[in-house]
Coordinates of C-alpha atoms and ligand atoms in Angstrom, one line a residue:
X85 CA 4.3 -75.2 -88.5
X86 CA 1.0 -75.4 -86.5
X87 CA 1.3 -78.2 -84.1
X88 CA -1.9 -79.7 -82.6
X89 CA -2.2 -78.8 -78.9
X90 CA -3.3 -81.5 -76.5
X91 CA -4.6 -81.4 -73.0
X92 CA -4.1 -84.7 -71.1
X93 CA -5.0 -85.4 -67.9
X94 CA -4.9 -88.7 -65.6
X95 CA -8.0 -90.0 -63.8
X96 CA -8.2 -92.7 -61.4
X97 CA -10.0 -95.5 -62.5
X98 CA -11.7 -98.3 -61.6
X99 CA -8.9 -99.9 -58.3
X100 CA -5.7 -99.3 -59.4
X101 CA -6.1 -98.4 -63.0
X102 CA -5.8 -95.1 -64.7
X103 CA -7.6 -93.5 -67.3
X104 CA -6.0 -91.3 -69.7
X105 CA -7.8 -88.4 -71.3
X106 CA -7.0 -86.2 -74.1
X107 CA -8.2 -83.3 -75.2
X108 CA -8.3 -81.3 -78.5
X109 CA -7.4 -77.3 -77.3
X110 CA -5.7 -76.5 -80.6
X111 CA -8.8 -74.1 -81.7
X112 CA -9.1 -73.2 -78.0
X113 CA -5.9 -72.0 -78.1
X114 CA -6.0 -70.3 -81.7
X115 CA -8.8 -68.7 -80.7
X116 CA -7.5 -67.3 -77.1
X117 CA -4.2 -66.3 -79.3
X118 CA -6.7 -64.1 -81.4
X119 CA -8.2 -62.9 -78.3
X120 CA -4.8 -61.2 -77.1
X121 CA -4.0 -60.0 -80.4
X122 CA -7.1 -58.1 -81.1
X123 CA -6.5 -56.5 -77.3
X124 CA -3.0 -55.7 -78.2
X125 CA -3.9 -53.8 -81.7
X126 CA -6.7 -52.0 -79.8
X127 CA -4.7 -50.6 -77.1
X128 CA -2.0 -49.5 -79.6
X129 CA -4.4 -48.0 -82.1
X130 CA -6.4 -45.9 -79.3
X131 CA -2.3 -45.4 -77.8
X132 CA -1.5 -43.8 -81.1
X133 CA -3.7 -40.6 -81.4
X134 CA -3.7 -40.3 -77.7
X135 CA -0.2 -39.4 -77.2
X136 CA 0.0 -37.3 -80.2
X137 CA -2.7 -35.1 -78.3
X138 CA -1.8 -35.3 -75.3
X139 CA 1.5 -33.7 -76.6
X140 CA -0.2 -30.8 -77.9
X141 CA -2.0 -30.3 -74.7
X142 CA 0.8 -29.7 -72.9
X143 CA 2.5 -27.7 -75.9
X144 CA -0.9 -25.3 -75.4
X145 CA -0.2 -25.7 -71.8
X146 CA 3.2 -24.4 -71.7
X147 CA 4.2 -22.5 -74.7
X148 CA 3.2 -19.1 -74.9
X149 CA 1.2 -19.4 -78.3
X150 CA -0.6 -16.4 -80.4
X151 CA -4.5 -17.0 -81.3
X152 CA -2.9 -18.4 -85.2
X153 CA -1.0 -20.8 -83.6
X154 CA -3.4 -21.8 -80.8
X155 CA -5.9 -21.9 -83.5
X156 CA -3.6 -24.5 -85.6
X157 CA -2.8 -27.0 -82.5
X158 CA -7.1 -27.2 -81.8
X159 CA -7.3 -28.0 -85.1
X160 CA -5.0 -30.9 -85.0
X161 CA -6.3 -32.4 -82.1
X162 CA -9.4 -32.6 -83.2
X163 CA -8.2 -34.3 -86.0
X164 CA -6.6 -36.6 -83.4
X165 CA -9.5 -36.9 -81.6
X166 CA -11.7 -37.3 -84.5
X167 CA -9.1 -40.3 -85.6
X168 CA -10.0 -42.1 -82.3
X169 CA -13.8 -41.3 -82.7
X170 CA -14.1 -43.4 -86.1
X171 CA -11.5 -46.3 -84.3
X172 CA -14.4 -46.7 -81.9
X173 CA -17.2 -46.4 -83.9
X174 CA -15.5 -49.6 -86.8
X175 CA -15.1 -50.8 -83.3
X176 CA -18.7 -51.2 -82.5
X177 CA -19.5 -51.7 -85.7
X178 CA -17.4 -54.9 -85.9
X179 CA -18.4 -55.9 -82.5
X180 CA -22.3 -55.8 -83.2
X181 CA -21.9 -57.4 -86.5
X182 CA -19.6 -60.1 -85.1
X183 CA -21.9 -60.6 -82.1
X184 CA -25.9 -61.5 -82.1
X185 CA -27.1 -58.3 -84.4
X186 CA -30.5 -59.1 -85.6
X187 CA -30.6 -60.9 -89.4
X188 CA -30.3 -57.6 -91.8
X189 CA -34.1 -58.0 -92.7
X190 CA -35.6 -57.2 -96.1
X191 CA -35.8 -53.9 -96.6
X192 CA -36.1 -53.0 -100.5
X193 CA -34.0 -50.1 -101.2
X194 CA -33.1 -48.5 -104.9
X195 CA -29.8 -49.2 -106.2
X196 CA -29.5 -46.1 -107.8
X197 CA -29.5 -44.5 -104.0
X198 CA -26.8 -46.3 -102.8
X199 CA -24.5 -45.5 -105.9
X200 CA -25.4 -41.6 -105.8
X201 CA -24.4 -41.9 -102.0
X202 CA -21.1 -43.7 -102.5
X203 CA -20.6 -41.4 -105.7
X204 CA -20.8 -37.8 -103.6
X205 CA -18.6 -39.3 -101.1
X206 CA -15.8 -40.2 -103.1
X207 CA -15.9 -37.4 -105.2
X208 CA -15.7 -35.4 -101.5
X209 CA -13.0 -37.7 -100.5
X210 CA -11.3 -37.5 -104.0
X211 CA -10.9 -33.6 -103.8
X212 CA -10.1 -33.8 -100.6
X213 CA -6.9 -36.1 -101.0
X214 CA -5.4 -34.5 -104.1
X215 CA -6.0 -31.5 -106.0
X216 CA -5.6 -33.1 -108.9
X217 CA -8.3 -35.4 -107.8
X218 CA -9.4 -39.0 -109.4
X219 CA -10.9 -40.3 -112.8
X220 CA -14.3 -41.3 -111.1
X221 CA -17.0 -43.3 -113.0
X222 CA -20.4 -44.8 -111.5
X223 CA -23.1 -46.7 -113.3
X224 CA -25.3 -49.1 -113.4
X225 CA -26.6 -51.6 -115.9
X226 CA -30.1 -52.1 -115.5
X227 CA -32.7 -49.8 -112.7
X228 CA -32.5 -52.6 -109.4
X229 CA -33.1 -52.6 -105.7
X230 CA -31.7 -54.5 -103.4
X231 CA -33.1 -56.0 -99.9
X232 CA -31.4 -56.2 -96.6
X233 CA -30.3 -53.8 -94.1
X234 CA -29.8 -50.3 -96.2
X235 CA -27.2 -49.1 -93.9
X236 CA -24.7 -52.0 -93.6
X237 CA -25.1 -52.1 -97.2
X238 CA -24.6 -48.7 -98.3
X239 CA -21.5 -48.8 -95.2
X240 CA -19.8 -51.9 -97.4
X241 CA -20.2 -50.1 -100.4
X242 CA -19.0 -47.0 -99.5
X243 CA -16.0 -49.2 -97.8
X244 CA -15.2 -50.2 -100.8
X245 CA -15.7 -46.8 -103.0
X246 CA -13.6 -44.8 -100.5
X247 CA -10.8 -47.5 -100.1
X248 CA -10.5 -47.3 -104.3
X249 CA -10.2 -43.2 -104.0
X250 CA -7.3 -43.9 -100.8
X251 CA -5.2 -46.4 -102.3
X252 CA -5.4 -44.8 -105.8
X253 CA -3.0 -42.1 -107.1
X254 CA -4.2 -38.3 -107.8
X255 CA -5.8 -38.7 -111.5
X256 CA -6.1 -42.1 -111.7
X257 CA -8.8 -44.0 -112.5
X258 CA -11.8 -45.6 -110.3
X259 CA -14.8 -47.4 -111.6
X260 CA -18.0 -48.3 -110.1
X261 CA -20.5 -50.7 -111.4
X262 CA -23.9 -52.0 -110.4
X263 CA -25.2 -54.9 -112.4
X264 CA -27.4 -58.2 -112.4
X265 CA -25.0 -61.0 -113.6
X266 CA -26.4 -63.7 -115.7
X267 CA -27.4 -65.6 -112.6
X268 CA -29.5 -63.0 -111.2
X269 CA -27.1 -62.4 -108.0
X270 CA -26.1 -58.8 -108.2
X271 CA -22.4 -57.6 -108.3
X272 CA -21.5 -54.0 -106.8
X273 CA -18.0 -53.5 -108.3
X274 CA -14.9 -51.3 -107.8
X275 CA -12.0 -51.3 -109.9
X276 CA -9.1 -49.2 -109.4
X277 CA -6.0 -48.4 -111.3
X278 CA -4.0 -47.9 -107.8
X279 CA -0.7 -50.1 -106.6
X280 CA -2.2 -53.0 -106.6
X281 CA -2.2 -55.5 -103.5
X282 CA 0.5 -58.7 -104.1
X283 CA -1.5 -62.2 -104.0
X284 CA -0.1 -63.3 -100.2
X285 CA -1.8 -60.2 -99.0
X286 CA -5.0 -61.2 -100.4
X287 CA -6.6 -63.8 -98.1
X288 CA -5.4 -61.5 -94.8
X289 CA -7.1 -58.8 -95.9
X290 CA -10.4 -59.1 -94.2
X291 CA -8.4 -59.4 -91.1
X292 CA -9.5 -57.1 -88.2
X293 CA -6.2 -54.7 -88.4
X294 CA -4.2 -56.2 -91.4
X295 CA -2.8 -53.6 -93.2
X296 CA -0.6 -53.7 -96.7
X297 CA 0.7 -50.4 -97.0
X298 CA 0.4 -48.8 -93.0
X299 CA 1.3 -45.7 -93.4
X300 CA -1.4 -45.0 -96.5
X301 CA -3.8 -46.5 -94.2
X302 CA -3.4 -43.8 -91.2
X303 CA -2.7 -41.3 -93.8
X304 CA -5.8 -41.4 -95.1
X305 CA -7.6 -41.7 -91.6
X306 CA -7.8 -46.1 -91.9
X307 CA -8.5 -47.8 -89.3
X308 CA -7.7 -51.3 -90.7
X309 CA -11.5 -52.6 -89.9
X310 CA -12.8 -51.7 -93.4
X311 CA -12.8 -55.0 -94.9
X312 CA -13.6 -56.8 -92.2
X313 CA -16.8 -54.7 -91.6
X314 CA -17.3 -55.1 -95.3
X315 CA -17.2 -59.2 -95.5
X316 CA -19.2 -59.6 -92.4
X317 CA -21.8 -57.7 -94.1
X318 CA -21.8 -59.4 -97.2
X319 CA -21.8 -63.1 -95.5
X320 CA -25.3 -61.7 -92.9
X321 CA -27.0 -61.0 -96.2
X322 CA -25.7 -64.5 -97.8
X323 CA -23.1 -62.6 -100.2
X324 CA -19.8 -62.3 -100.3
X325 CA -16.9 -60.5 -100.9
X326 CA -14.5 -60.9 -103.9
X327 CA -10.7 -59.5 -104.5
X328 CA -9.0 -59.5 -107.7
X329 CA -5.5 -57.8 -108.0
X330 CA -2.4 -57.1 -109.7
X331 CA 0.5 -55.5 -108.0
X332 CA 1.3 -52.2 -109.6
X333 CA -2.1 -52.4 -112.4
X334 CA -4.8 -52.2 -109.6
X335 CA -7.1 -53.8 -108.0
X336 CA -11.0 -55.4 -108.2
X337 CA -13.5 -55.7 -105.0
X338 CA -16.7 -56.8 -105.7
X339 CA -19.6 -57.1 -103.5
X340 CA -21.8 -59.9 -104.5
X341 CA -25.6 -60.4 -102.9
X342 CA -27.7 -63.4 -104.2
X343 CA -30.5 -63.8 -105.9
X344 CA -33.0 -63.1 -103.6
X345 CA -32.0 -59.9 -102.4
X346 CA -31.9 -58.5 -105.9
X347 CA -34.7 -57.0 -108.1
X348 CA -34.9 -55.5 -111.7
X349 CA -37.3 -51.9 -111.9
X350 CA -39.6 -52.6 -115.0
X351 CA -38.2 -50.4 -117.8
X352 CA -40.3 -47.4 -117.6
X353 CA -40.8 -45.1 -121.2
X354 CA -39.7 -48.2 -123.5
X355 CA -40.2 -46.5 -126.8
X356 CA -41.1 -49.1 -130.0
Ligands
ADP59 P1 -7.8 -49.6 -93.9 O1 -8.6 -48.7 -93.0 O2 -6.4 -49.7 -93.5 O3 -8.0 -49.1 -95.4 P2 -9.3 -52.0 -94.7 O4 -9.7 -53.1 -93.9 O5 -10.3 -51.2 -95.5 O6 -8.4 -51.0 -93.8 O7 -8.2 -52.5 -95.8 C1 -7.1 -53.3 -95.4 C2 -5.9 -53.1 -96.2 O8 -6.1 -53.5 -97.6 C3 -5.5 -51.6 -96.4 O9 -4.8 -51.2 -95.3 C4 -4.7 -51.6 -97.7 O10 -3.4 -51.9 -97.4 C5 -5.4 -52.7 -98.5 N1 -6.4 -52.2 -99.5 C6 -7.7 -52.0 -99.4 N2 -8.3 -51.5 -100.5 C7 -7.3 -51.4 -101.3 C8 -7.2 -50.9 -102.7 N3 -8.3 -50.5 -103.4 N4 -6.0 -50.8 -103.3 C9 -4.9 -51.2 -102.6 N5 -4.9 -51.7 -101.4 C10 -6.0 -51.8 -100.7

């Protein structure tokens, strides 16, 4: 169901001969396809917040609100606004990564750090989702750091720690580990006992926009960039990104970085 697109154009050629040439514009085409798309799902996800605020701005223009309700309206636009401020910064985000950003560098950075970041956050997030909240666990196997750039890489780990708390009912369970596998690449891990993501869903979902469950996603202030920010990431500091699931058990994301970006701490206070 994807026909190859040819271009072919008729030259004059030597007297009264012709000369026939073809032309490949299947990925031309693909990619000018992509090109619209991504416009298209811009403009509707700025579209979105905008004319949810721009209704209350005429409701605070024309109603004749106390201070408790005007109070209430400011409050939701600037959760509207604030929904269009993180659109545009994944935005840029995307677009630097995706363009000519610098190589990440090799900046060592302690692996403990980035966990006790992404571990405040969810637990913030957690709370803030459900009273109930989550079963949240972090660890890590052995005292590491890791080299590259310290803020993309904490950005795709917590990616992947607040997409576990979002997806994941209140109480249940999400599990963090840092580790050095056998072959000295180091795995950043996430495993959730939320719904689950079906295996067709899979491969799309570091697609700029693709979204399983959509209304989760805005819910929970998505912006349907997340994964795309996070595999980007991964692939500058010659990683990648892996996704296990299992609809309606949960689900596995696992950020690996080789060898060379990955250190063990000597074990400090060894007793005998
Ligand atoms: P979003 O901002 O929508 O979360 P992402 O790029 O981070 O965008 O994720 C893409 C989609 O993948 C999400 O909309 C969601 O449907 C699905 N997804 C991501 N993480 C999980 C998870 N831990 N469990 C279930 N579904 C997930």
């Amino acid at each position: 169901d994807n026909p190859v697109r040819l271009s072919v154009q008729i030259h004059p050629y030597a007297g009264n001969r012709r000369m026939l040439l073809t032309r490949d514009i299947t990925a031309l085409e693909q990619a000018e396809t992509m090109r619209r798309d991504f416009v298209a799902n811009v403009s509707h996800e700025i579209r979105t917040p905008l004319t949810v605020l721009m209704g209350f701005v005429e409701t605070l223009q024309n109603l004749p609100l106390d201070a408790e309700e005007r109070a209430r309206y400011l409050r939701l636009m600037s959760q509207q606004a604030q929904r269009m401020q993180t659109l545009v910064n994944d935005l840029l985000t995307l677009s630097r990564l995706e363009g000519n950003a610098p190589p990440p560098g090799n900046q060592w950075t302690s692996a403990r750090a980035l966990l006790a970041h992404c571990e405040e956050e969810a637990r913030g997030l957690s709370r803030q989702l459900h009273a109930q909240g989550h079963r949240l666990t972090f660890s890590q196997e052995a005292d590491s750091e890791l080299s590259g750039a310290p803020v993309e890489l904490q950005s795709a780990m917590s990616n992947l720690v607040t997409n576990a708390v979002r997806y994941t009912p209140a109480q249940g369970e999400v599990s963090v580990i840092w580790r050095i596998l056998a072959d000295g690449r180091g795995e950043f891990s996430v495993r959730d006992s939320g719904p689950g993501i079906a295996a067709e869903h899979i491969p799309r979902l570091t697609e700029r926009f693709y979204r399983v469950d959509r209304s989760r996603s805005r819910e929970t202030g998505g912006t349907g960039l997340g994964l795309a920010i996070v595999k980007h990431i991964a692939q500058r500091h010659g990683g990648e990104l892996r996704v296990e699931s299992t609809l309606g058990k949960g689900s596995r994301f696992a950020l690996i970085l080789p060898k060379s970006r990955v250190r063990a701490l000597p074990v400090v206070g060894l007793r005998a």
